[in-house]
mmCIF file of C-alpha atoms (C1' of nucleotides) in Angstrom:
data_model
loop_
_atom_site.group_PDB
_atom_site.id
_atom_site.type_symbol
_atom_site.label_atom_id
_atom_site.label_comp_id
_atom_site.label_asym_id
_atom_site.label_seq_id
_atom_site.Cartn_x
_atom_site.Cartn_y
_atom_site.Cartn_z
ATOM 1 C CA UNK A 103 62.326 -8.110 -36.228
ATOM 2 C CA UNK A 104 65.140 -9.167 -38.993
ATOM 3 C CA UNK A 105 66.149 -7.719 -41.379
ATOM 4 C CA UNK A 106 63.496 -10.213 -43.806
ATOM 5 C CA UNK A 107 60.213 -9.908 -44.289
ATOM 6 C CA UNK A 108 59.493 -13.675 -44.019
ATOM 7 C CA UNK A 109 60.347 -13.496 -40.286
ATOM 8 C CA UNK A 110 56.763 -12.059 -39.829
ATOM 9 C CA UNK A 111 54.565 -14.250 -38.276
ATOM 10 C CA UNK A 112 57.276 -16.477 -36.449
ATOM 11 C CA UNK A 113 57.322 -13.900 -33.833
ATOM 12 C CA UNK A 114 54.758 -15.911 -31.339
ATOM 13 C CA UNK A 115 56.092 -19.248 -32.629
ATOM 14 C CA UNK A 116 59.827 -18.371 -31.495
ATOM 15 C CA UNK A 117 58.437 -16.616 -28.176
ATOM 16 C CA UNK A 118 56.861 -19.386 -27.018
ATOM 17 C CA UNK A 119 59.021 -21.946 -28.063
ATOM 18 C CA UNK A 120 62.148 -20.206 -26.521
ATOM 19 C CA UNK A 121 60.004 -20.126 -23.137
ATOM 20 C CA UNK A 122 58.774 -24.080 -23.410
ATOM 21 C CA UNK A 123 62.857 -24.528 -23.153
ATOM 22 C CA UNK A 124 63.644 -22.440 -20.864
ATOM 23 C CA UNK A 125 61.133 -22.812 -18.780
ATOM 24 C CA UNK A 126 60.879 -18.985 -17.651
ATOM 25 C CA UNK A 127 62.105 -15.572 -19.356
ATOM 26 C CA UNK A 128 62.344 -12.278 -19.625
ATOM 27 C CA UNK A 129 61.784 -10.069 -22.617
ATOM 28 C CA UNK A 130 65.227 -8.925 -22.679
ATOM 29 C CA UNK A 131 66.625 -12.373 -22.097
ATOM 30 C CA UNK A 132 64.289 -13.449 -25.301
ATOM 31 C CA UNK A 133 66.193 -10.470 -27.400
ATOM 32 C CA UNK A 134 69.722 -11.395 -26.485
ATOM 33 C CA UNK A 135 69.137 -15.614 -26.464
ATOM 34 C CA UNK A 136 67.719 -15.064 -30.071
ATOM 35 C CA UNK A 137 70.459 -13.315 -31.060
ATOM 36 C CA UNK A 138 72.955 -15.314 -30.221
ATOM 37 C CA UNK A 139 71.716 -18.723 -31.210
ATOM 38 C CA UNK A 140 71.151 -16.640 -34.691
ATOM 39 C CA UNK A 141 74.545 -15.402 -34.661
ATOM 40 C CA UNK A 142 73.228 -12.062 -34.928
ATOM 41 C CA UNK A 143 71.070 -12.812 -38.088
ATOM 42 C CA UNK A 144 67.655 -12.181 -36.248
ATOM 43 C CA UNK A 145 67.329 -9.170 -33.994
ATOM 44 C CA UNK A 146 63.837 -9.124 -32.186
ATOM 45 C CA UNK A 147 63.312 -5.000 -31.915
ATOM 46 C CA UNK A 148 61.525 -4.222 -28.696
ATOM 47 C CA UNK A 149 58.274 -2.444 -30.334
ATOM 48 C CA UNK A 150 57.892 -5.849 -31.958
ATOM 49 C CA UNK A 151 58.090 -8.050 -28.483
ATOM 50 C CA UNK A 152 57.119 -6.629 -26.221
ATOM 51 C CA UNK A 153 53.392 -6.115 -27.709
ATOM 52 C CA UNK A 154 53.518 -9.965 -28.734
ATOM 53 C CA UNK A 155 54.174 -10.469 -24.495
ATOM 54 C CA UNK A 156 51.376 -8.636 -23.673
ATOM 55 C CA UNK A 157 49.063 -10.115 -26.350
ATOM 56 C CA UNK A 158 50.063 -13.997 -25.528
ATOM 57 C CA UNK A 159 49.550 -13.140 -21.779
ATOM 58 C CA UNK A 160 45.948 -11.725 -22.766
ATOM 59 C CA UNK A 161 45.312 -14.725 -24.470
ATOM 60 C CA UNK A 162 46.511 -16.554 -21.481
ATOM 61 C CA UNK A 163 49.368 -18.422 -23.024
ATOM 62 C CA UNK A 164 51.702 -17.010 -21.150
ATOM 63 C CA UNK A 165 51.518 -16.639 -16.803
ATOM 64 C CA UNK A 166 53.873 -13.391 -15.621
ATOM 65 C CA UNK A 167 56.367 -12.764 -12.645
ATOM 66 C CA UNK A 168 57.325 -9.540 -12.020
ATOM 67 C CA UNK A 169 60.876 -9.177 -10.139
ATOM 68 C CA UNK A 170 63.672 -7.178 -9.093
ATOM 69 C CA UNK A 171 67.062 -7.741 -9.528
ATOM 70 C CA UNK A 172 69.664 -5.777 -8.523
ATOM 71 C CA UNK A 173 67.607 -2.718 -8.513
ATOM 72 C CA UNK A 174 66.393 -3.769 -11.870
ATOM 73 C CA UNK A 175 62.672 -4.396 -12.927
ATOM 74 C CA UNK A 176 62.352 -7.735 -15.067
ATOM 75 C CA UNK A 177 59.150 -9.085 -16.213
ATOM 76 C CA UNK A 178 59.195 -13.297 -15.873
ATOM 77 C CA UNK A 179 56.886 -14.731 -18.676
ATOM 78 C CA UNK A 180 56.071 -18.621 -18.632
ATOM 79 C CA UNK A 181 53.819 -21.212 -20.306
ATOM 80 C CA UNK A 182 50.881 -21.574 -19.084
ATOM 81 C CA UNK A 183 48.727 -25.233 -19.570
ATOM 82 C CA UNK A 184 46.919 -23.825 -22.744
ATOM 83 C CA UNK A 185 50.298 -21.891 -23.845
ATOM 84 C CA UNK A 186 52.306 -25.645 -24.019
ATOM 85 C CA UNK A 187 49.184 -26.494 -26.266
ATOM 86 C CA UNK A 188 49.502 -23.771 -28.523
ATOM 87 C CA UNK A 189 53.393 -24.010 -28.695
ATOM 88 C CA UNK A 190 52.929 -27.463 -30.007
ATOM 89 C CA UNK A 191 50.645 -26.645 -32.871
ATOM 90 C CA UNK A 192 52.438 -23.266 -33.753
ATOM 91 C CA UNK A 193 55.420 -25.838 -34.075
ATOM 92 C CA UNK A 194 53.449 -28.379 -36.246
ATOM 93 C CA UNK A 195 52.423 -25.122 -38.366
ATOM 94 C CA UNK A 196 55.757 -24.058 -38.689
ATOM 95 C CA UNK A 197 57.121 -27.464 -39.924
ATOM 96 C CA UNK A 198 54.330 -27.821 -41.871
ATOM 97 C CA UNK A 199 55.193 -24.397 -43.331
ATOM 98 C CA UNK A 200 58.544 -24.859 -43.911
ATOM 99 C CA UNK A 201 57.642 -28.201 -45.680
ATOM 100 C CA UNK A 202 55.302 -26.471 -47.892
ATOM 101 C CA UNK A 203 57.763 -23.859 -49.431
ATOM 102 C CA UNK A 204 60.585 -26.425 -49.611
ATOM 103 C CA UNK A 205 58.194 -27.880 -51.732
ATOM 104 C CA UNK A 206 57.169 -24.792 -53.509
ATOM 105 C CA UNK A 207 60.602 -23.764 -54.034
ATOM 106 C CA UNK A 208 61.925 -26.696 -54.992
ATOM 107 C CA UNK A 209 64.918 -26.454 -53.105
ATOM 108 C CA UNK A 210 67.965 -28.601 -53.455
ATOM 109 C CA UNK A 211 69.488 -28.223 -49.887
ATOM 110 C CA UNK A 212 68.160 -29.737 -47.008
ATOM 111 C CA UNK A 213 68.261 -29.201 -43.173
ATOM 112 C CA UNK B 244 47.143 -16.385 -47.969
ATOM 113 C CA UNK B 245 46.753 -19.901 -46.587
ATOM 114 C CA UNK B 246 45.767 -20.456 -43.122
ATOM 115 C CA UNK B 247 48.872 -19.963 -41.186
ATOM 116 C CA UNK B 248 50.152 -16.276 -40.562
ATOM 117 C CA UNK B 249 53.930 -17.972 -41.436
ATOM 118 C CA UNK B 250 53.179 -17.090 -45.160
ATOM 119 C CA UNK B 251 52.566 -13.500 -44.443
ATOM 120 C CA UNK B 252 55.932 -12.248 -45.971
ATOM 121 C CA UNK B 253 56.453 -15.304 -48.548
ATOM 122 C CA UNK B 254 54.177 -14.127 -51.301
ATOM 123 C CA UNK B 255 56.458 -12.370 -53.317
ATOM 124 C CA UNK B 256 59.308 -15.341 -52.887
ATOM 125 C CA UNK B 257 57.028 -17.836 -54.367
ATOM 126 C CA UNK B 258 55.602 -15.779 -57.437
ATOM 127 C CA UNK B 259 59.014 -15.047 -58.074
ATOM 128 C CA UNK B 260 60.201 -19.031 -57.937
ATOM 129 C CA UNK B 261 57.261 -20.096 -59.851
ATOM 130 C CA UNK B 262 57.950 -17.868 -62.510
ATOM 131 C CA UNK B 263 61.380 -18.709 -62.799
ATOM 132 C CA UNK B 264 60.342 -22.529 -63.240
ATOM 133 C CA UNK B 265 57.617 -21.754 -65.190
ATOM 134 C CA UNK B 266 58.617 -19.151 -67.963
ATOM 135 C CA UNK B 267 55.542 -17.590 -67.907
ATOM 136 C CA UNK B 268 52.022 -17.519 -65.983
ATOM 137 C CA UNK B 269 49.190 -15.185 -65.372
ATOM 138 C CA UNK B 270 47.670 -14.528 -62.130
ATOM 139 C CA UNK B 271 44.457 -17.104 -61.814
ATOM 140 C CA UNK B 272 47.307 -19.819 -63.003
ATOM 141 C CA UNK B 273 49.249 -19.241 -59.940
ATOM 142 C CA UNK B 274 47.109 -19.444 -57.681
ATOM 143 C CA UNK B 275 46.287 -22.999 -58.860
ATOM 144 C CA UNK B 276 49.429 -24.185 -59.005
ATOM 145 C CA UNK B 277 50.291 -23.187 -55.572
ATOM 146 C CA UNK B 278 46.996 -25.168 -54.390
ATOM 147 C CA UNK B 279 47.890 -27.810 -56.438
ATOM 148 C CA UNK B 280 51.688 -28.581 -55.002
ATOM 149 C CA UNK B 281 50.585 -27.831 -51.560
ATOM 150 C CA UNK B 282 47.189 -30.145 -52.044
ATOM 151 C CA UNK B 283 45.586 -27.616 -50.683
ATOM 152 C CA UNK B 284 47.358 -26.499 -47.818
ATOM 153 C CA UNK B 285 48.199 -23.170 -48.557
ATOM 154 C CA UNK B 286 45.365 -20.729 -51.073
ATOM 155 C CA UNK B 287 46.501 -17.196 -52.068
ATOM 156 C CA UNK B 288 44.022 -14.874 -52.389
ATOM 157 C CA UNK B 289 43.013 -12.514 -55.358
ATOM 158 C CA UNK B 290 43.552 -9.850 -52.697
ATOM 159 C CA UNK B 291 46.548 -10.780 -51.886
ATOM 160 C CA UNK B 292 48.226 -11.784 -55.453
ATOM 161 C CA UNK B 293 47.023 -9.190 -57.931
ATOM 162 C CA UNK B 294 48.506 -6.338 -55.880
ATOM 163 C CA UNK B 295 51.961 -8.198 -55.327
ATOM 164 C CA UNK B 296 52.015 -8.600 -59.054
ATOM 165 C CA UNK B 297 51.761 -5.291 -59.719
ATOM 166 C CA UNK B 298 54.175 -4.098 -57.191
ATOM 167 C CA UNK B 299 56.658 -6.651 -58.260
ATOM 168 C CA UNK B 300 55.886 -5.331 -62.142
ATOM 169 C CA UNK B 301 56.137 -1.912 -60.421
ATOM 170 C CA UNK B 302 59.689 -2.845 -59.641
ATOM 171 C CA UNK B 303 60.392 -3.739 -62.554
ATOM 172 C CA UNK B 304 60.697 -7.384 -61.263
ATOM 173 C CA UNK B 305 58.448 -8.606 -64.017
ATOM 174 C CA UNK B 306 57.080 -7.826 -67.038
ATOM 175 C CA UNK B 307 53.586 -8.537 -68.581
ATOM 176 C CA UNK B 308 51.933 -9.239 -71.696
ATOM 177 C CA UNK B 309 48.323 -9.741 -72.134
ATOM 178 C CA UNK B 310 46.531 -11.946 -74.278
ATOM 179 C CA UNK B 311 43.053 -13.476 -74.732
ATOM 180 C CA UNK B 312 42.140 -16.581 -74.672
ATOM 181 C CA UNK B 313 38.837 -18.444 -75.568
ATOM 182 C CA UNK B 314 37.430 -15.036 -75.032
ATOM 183 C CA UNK B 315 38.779 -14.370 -71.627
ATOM 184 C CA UNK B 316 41.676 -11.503 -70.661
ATOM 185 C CA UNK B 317 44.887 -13.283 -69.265
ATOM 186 C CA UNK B 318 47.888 -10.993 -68.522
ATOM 187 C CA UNK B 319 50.834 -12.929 -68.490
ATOM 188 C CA UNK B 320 54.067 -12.193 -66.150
ATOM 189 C CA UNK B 321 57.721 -13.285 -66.391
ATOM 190 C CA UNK B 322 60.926 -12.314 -64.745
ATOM 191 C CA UNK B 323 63.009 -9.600 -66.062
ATOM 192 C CA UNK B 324 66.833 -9.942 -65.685
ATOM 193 C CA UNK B 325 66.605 -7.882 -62.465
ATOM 194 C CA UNK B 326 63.269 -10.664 -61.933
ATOM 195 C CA UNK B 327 65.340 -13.491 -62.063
ATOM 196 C CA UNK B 328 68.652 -12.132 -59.907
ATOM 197 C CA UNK B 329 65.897 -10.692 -57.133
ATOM 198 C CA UNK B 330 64.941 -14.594 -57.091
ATOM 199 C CA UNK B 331 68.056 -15.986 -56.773
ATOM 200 C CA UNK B 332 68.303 -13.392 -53.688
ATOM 201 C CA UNK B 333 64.845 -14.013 -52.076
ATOM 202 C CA UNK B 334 65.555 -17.446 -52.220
ATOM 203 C CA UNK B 335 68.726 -17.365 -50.220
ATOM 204 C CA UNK B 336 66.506 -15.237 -47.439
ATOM 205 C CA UNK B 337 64.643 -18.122 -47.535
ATOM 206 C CA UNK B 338 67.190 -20.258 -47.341
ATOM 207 C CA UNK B 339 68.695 -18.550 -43.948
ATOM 208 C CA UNK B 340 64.920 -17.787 -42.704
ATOM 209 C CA UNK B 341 64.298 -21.781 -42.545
ATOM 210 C CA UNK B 342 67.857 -22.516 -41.296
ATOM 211 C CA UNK B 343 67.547 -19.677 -38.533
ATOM 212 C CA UNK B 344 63.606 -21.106 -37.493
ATOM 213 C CA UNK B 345 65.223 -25.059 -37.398
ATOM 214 C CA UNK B 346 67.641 -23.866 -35.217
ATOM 215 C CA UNK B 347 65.693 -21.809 -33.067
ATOM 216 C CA UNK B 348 62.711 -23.949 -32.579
ATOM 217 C CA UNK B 349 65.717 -27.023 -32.076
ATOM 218 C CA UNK B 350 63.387 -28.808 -34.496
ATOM 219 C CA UNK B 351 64.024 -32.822 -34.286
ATOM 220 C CA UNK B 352 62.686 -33.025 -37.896
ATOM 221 C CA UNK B 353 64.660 -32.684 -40.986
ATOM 222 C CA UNK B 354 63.569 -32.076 -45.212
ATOM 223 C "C1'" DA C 108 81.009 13.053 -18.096
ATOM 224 C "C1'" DC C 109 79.359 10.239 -21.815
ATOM 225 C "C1'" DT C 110 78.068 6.173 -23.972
ATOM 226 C "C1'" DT C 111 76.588 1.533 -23.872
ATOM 227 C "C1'" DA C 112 74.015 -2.037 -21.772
ATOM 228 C "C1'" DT C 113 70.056 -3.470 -19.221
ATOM 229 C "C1'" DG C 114 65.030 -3.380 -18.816
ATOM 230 C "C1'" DC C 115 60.498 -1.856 -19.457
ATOM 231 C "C1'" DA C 116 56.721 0.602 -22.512
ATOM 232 C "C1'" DT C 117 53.923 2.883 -26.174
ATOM 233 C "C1'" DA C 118 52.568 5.611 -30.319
ATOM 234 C "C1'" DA C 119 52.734 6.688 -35.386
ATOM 235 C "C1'" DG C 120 53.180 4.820 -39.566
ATOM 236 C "C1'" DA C 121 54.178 1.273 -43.275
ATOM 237 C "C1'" DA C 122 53.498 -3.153 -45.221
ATOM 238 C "C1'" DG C 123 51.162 -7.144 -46.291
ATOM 239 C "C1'" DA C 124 47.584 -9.709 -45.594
ATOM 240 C "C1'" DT C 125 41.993 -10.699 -45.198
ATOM 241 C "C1'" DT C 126 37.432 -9.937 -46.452
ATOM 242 C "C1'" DA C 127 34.142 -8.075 -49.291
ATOM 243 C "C1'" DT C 128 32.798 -6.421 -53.442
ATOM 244 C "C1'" DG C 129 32.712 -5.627 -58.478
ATOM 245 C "C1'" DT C 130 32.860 -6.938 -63.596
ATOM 246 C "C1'" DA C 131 32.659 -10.462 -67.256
ATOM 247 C "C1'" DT C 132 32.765 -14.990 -69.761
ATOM 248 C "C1'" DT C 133 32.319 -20.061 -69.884
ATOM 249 C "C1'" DA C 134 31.253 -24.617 -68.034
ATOM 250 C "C1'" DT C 135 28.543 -27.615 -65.240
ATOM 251 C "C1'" DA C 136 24.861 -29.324 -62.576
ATOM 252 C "C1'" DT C 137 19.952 -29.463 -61.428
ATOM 253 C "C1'" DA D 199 16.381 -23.244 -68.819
ATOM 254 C "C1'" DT D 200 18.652 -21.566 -65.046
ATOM 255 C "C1'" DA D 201 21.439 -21.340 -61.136
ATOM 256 C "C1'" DT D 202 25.979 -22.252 -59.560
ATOM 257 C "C1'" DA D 203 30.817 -22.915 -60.043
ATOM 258 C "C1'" DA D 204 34.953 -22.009 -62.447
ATOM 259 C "C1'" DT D 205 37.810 -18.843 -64.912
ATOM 260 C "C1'" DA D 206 40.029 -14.188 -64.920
ATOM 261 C "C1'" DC D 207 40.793 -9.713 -63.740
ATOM 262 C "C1'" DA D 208 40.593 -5.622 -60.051
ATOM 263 C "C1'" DT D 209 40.143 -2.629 -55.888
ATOM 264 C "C1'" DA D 210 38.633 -0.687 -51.342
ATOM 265 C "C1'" DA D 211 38.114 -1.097 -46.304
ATOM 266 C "C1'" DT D 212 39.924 -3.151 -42.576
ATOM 267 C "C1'" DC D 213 43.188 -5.865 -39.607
ATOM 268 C "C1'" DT D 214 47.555 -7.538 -37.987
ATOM 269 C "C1'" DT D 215 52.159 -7.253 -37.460
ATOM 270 C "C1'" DC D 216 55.976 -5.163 -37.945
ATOM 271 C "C1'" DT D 217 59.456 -0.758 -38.008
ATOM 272 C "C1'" DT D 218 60.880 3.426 -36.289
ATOM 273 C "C1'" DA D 219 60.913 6.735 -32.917
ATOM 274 C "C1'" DT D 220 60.430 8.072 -28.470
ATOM 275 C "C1'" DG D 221 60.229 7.851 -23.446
ATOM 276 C "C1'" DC D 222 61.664 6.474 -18.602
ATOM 277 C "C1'" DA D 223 65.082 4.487 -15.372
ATOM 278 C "C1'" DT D 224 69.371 2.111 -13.476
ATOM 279 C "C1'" DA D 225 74.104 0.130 -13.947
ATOM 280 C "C1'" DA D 226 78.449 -0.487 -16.117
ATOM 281 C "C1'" DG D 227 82.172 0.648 -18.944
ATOM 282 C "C1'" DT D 228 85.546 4.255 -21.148
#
DNA sequence: ACTTATGCATAAGAAGATTATGTATTATAT
DNA sequence: ATATAATACATAATCTTCTTATGCATAAGT
């Protein structure tokens, strides 16, 4: 991913959080959405997602959709019941995180 | 670390801030501090801090003097120059890390 | 024709953690 | 008294997650 080290271990949060808005994606869609609501900050390489697909889909948090489009193959990935579960606590972790080193920082600004 | 895989990456960014506040601290110190402003929430492990600190002294990040107290060996660590502008840096990552997650995860909440 | 964009995938290696283990001293609880 | 917890360091084996490199294939732009 990025181009910082702290982005490791956000990779499933953003995945599955990009897909509870969206509804359904594909993994290219994921690269170029993140992208560009990063303004280019945050580039998701494809050795990095596309393993993280195939391991939320093992663990069942994700349900895929395989189809073509104009001549092209693209791979659908949605939430599945347990994946909306898990998106909801990897969000809670992530605030919680985020909380934590604000804290541990002790940083002036504020989001 | 902690529990949550969000603070693989982070390590290094809060020995680095904590030293800055601090002056000076060696390695068992840290680790209760960190428990301390977290309450708990996040624990760093021995395996985990002793080889950052001597990676980041490595660097040339920090620099250590050892002492001994009530018997026991303490090596003590504080920023160099090059310590304290690397912190200024890592904590701008930060910085742009949290802003780029907020905005990706279109977080409602706000620190 | 060549490069870029779209779209998937995997393998080798690095980095940063966990878990387990080791040493040693001091304080506390039973 | 004696076992356990706390203090204080360290490292080795293993795991996870990422980077980098590579591969295949089609479509679009230059």
């Amino acid at each position: 991913m990025g181009n910082s080290k702290l982005y490791r271990g956000s990779l499933h949060t953003i995945i599955l959080k990009l897909l509870e808005e969206h509804g359904k994606m594909y993994g290219y869609e994921i690269t170029q959405k993140v992208k560009e609501i990063t303004k280019g900050e945050l580039n998701i390489t494809e050795g990095a997602l596309y393993p993280a697909l195939h391991k939320l889909e093992a663990e069942e948090l994700l349900d895929v959709e395989i189809a073509k489009v104009e001549n092209r193959l693209r791979k659908y990935y949605k939430l599945t019941e347990k994946g909306s579960i898990e998106t909801e606590s990897k969000l809670k972790e992530l605030e919680e995180y985020i909380r934590n080193m604000h804290t541990l920082v002790n940083a002036k600004w504020s989001i």
